[in-house]
Coordinates of C-alpha atoms in Angstrom, one line a residue:
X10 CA 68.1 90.5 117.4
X11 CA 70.7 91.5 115.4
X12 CA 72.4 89.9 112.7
X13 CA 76.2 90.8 110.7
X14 CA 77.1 89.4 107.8
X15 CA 80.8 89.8 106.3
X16 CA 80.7 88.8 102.7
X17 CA 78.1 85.9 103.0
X18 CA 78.2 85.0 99.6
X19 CA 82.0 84.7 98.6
X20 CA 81.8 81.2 97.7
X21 CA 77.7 80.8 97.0
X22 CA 76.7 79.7 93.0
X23 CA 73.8 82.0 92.3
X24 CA 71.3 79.6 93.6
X25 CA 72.8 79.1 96.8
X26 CA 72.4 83.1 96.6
X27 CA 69.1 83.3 95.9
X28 CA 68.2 80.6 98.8
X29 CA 69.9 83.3 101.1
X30 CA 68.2 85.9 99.5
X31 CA 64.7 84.3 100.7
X32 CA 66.2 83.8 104.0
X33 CA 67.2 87.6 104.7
X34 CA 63.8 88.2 103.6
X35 CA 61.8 85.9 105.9
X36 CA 64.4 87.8 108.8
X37 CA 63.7 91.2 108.0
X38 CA 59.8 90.4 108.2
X39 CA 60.2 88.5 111.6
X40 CA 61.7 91.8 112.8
X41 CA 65.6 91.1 112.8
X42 CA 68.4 93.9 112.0
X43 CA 70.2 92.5 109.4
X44 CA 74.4 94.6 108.9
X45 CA 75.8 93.1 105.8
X46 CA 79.1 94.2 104.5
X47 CA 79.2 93.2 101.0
X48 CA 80.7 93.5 97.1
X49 CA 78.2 91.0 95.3
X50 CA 75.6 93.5 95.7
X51 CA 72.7 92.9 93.0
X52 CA 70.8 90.1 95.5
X53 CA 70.3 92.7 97.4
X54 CA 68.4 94.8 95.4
X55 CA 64.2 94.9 97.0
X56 CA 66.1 93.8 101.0
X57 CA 68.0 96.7 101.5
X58 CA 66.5 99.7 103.5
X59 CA 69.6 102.1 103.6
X60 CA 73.4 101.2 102.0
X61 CA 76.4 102.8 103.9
X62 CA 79.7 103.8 101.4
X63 CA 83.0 103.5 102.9
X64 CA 85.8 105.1 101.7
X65 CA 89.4 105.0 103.5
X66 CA 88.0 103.8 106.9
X67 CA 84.9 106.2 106.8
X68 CA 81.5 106.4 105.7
X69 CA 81.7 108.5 102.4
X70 CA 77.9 108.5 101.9
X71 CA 74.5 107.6 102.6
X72 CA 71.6 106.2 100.6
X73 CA 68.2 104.7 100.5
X74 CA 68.1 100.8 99.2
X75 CA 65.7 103.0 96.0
X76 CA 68.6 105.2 95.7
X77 CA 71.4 103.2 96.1
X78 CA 70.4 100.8 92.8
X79 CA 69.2 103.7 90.7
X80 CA 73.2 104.5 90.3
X81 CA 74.0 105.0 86.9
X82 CA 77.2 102.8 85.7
X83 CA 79.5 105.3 85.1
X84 CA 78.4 106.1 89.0
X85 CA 79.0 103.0 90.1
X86 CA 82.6 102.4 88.5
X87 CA 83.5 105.2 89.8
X88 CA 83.1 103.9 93.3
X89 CA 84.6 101.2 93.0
X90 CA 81.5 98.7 93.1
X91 CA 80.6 95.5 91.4
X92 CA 77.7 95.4 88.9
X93 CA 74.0 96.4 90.9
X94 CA 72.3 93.6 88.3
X95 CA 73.3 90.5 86.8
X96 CA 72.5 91.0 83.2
X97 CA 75.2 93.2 82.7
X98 CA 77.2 91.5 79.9
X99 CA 81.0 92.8 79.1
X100 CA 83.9 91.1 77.5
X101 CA 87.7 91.2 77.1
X102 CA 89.1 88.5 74.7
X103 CA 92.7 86.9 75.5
X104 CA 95.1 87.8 72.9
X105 CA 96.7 84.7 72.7
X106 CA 95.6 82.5 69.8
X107 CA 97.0 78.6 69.1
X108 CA 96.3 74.9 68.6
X109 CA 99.1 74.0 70.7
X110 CA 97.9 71.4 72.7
X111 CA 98.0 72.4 76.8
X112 CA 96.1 69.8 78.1
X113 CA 94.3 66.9 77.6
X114 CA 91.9 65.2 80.0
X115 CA 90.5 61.9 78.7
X116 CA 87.6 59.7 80.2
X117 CA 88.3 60.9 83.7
X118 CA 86.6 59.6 86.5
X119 CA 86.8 61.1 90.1
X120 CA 85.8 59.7 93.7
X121 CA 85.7 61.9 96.7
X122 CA 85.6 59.0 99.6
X123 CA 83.1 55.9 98.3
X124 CA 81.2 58.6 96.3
X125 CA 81.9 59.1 92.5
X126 CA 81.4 62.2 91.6
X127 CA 82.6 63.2 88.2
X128 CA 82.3 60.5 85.4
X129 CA 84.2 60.4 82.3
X130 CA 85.5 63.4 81.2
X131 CA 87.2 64.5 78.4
X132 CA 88.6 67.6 76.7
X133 CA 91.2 69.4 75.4
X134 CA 92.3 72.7 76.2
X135 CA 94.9 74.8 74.4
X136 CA 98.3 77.6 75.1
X137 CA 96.8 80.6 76.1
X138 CA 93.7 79.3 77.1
X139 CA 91.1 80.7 79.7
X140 CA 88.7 78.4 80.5
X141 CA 86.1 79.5 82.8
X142 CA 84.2 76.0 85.1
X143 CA 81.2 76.8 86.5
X144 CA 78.7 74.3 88.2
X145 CA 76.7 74.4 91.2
X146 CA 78.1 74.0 94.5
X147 CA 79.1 69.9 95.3
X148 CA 79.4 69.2 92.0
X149 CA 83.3 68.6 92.0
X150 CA 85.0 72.1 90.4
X151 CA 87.4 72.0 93.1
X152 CA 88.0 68.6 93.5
X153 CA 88.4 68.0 89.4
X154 CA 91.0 71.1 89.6
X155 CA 92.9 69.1 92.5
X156 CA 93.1 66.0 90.2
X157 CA 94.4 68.1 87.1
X158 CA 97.4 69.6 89.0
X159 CA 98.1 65.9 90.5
X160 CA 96.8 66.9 94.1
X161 CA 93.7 64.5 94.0
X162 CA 93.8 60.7 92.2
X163 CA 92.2 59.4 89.3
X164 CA 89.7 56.9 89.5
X165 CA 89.8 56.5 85.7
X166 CA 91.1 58.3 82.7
X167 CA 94.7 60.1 82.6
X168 CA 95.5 63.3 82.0
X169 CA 98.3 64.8 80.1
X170 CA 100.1 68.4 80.6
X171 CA 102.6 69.8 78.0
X172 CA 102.2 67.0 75.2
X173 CA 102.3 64.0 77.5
X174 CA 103.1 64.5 81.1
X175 CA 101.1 62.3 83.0
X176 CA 102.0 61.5 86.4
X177 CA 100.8 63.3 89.4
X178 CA 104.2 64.3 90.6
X179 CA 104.5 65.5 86.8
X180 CA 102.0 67.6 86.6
X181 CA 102.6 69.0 90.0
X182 CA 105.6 70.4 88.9
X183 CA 104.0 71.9 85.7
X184 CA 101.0 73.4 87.6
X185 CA 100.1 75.7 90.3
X186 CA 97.0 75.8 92.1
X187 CA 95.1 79.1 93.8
X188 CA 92.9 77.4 96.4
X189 CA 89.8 78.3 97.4
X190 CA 91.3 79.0 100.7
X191 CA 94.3 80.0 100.3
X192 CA 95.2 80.1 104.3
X193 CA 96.2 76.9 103.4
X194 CA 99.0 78.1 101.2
X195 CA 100.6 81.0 102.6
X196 CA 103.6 80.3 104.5
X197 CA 106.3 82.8 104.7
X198 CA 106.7 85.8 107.2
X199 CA 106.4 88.8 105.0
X200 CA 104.5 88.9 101.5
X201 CA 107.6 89.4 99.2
X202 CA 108.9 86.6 100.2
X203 CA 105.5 84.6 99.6
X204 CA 106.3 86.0 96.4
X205 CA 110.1 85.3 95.9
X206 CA 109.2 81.2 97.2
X207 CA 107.3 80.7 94.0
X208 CA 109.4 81.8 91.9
X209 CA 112.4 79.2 90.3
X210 CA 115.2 81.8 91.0
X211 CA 114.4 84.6 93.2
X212 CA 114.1 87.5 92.0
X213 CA 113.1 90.8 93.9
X214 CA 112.6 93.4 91.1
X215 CA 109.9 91.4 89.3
X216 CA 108.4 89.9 92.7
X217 CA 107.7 93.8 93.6
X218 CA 106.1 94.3 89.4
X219 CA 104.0 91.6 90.7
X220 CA 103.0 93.2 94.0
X221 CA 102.4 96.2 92.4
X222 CA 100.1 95.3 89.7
X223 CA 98.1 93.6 92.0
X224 CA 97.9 96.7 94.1
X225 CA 99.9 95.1 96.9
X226 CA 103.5 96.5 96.9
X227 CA 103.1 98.6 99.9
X228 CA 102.3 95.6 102.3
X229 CA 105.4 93.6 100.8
X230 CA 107.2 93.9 104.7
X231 CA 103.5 92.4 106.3
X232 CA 102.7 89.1 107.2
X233 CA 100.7 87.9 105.0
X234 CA 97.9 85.9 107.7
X235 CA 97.6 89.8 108.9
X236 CA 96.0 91.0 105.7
X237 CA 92.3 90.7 104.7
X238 CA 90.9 88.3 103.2
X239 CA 90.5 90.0 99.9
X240 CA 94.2 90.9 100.2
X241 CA 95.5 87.4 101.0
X242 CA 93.8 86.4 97.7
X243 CA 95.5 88.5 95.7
X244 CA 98.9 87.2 97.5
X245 CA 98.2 84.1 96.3
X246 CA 97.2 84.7 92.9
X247 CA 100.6 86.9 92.8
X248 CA 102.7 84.0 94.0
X249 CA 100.9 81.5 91.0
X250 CA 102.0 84.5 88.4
X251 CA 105.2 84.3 90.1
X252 CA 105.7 80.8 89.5
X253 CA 105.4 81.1 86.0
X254 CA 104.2 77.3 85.1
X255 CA 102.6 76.5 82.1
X256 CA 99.2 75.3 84.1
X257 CA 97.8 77.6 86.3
X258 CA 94.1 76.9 87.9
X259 CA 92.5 79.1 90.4
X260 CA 89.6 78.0 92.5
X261 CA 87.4 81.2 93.0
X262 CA 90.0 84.0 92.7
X263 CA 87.2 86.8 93.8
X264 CA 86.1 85.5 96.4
X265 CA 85.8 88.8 98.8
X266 CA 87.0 91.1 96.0
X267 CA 85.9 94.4 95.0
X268 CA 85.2 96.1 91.4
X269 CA 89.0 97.4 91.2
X270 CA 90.6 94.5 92.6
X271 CA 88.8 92.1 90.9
X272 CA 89.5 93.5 87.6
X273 CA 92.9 93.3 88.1
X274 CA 93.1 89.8 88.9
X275 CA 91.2 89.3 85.8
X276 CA 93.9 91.5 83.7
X277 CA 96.7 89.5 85.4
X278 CA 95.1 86.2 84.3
X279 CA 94.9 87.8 81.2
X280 CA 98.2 88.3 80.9
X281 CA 98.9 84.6 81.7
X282 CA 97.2 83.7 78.1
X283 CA 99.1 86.3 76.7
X284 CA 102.4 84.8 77.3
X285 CA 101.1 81.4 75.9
X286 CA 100.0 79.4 79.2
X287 CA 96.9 78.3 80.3
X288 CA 94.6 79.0 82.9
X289 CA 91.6 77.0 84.6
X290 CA 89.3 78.8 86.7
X291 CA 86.6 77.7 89.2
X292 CA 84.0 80.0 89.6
X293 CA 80.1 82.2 90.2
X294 CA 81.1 85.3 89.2
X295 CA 79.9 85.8 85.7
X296 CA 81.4 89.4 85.6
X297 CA 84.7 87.9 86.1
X298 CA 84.2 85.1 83.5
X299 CA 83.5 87.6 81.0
X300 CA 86.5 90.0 82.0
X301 CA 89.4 87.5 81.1
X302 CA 87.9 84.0 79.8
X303 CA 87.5 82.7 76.7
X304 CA 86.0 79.4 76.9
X305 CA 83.3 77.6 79.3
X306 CA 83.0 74.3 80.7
X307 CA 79.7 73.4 82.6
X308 CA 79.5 70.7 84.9
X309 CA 76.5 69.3 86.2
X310 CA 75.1 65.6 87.2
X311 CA 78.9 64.2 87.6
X312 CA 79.5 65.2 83.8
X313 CA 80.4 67.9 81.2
X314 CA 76.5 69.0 80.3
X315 CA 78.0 71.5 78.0
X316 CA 80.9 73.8 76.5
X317 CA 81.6 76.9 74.4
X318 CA 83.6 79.7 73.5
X319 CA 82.5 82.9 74.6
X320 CA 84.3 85.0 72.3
X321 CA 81.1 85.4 70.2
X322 CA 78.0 86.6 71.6
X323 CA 75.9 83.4 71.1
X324 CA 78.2 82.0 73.7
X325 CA 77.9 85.0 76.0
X326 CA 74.5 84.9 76.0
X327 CA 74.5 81.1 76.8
X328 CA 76.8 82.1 79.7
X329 CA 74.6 84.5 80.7
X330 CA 71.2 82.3 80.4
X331 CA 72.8 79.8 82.5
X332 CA 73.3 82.5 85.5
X333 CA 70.3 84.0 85.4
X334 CA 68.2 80.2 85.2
X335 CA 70.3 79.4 88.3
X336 CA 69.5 82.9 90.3
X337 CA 65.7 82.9 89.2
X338 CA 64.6 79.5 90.0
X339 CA 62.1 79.3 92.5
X340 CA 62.9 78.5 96.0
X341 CA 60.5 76.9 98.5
X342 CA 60.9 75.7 102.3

């Protein structure tokens, strides 16, 4: 009869989202009371019947669904919460500028089991490049970021880090990789020194500038499989900063974030293009694309269907189009 739902759609693509979104409603008509503790709120908008605020272990406030998405932004920022609607459009350019060759993928082919699932691709990507890879869900992003960092195998193709680097056990050692689930990658017995392993000499004072920008230095003594979910994300993101590699791909970093948090993960990816390395991120959360990349690749059908920079607003608006086409297809059972 009753039905709780702790961040259902961390890991959704928009359409996935939307399927969900048809599925709460056909609940709430059969009669079902549906809790749903949430940060990607704007799915929500029309479901909703009353929206709780919590604030340092309390509920701050109380609204109606009609007065909770009337916020204003200024409103909204101020509490800390992600964008109420998706056509919201901002964007934060890296600083770093070169045509220093980072990386360069040609004709790759990838096989998950029998199945081929990404044919022939090929691109380059440059120093202090953020390139943003969206797709729907199953269509390789992961798997394709596994291959690049020399965690996966090549079918076909080769791929080249740092002018020529080509070997997996090469470009493992030139790349670090945020997983999706990054219980998988957290180790240690205290989140300093999660922080401290990454790094090629230890180094305590900027392990805790790390912590601290990512709004973790007061759990630095806690084990790090205690923490939330949100928070072991940031661990790891700290730890890839920590490592300082040249490659560093992050396979949804927001997942379970809120508005603050996630924007500082986006200004620490940031600063990775700043000092001259690149970044590859798998993601659905166009708010974050537009916070730190500057470049999109779309996947779809086994194959690059398109890229572009987003540092004009032609290509913002193609990013854009693309999430809003996903979210608003129609949906049938």
């Amino acid at each position: 009869e009753i039905l709780v739902l702790d961040e259902p759609t961390a890991n959704l693509d928009l359409q996935a989202i939307h399927i969900l979104k048809n599925m709460l409603i056909q609940l709430k008509a059969a009669g079902i009371t549906i809790i749903i503790a949430e940060h990607r709120l704007s799915y929500l908008f029309g479901i909703v019947d009353r929206v709780l605020y919590m604030a340092e272990g309390k509920i701050e406030k109380e609204y109606t669904g009609t007065e909770f998405f009337r916020l204003s932004d200024p409103e909204r920022i101020r509490m800390g919460l992600r964008r109420l609607q998706e056509r919201e459009n901002s964007h934060r350019s890296p600083a770093y500028h070169t045509k220093q060759r980072a990386i360069k993928i040609d004709h790759v082919s990838l096989r998950y089991g029998k199945k081929r699932i990404l044919n022939n691709l090929s691109f380059t990507a440059f120093k202090g490049d953020i390139i943003g890879i969206v797709g729907k869900n199953g269509v390789g992003k992961s798997t394709f970021c596994r291959s690049v960092c020399g965690l996966h195998p090549l079918s076909t193709g080769s791929i080249q880090i740092e002018g020529g680097y080509t070997s997996e056990k090469e470009r493992r050692n030139l790349s670090y990789i945020v997983m999706q689930d990054v219980n998988h990658q957290l180790f240690t017995e205290s989140v300093l020194d999660e922080i401290l392993l990454s790094m090629k000499a230890e180094d305590k004072r900027r392990a805790r500038e790390i912590l601290k920008e990512m709004d973790l230095l007061s759990f630095e003594d806690c084990h790090p499989m205690g923490l939330s979910g949100g928070q072991k994300q940031r661990v790891a993101v700290a730890s890839a900063i920590a490592s300082e590699r040249p490659l560093i791909l992050f396979d949804e970093p927001t997942s379970g974030l809120d508005l603050f948090h996630m924007r500082q993960v986006a200004s620490v990816v940031n600063q990775v293009a700043d000092a001259g390395r690149t970044a590859l991120v798998v993601t659905h959360d166009p708010e974050f694309i537009l916070r730190c990349c500057n470049y999109v690749l779309h996947l779809e059908n086994g194959q690059i269907q398109e890229s572009y920079s987003i540092e004009n607003s032609d290509g913002r608006n193609r990013l854009l189009k693309f999430f809003l086409n996903d979210m608003e297809k129609e949906v049938r059972y």
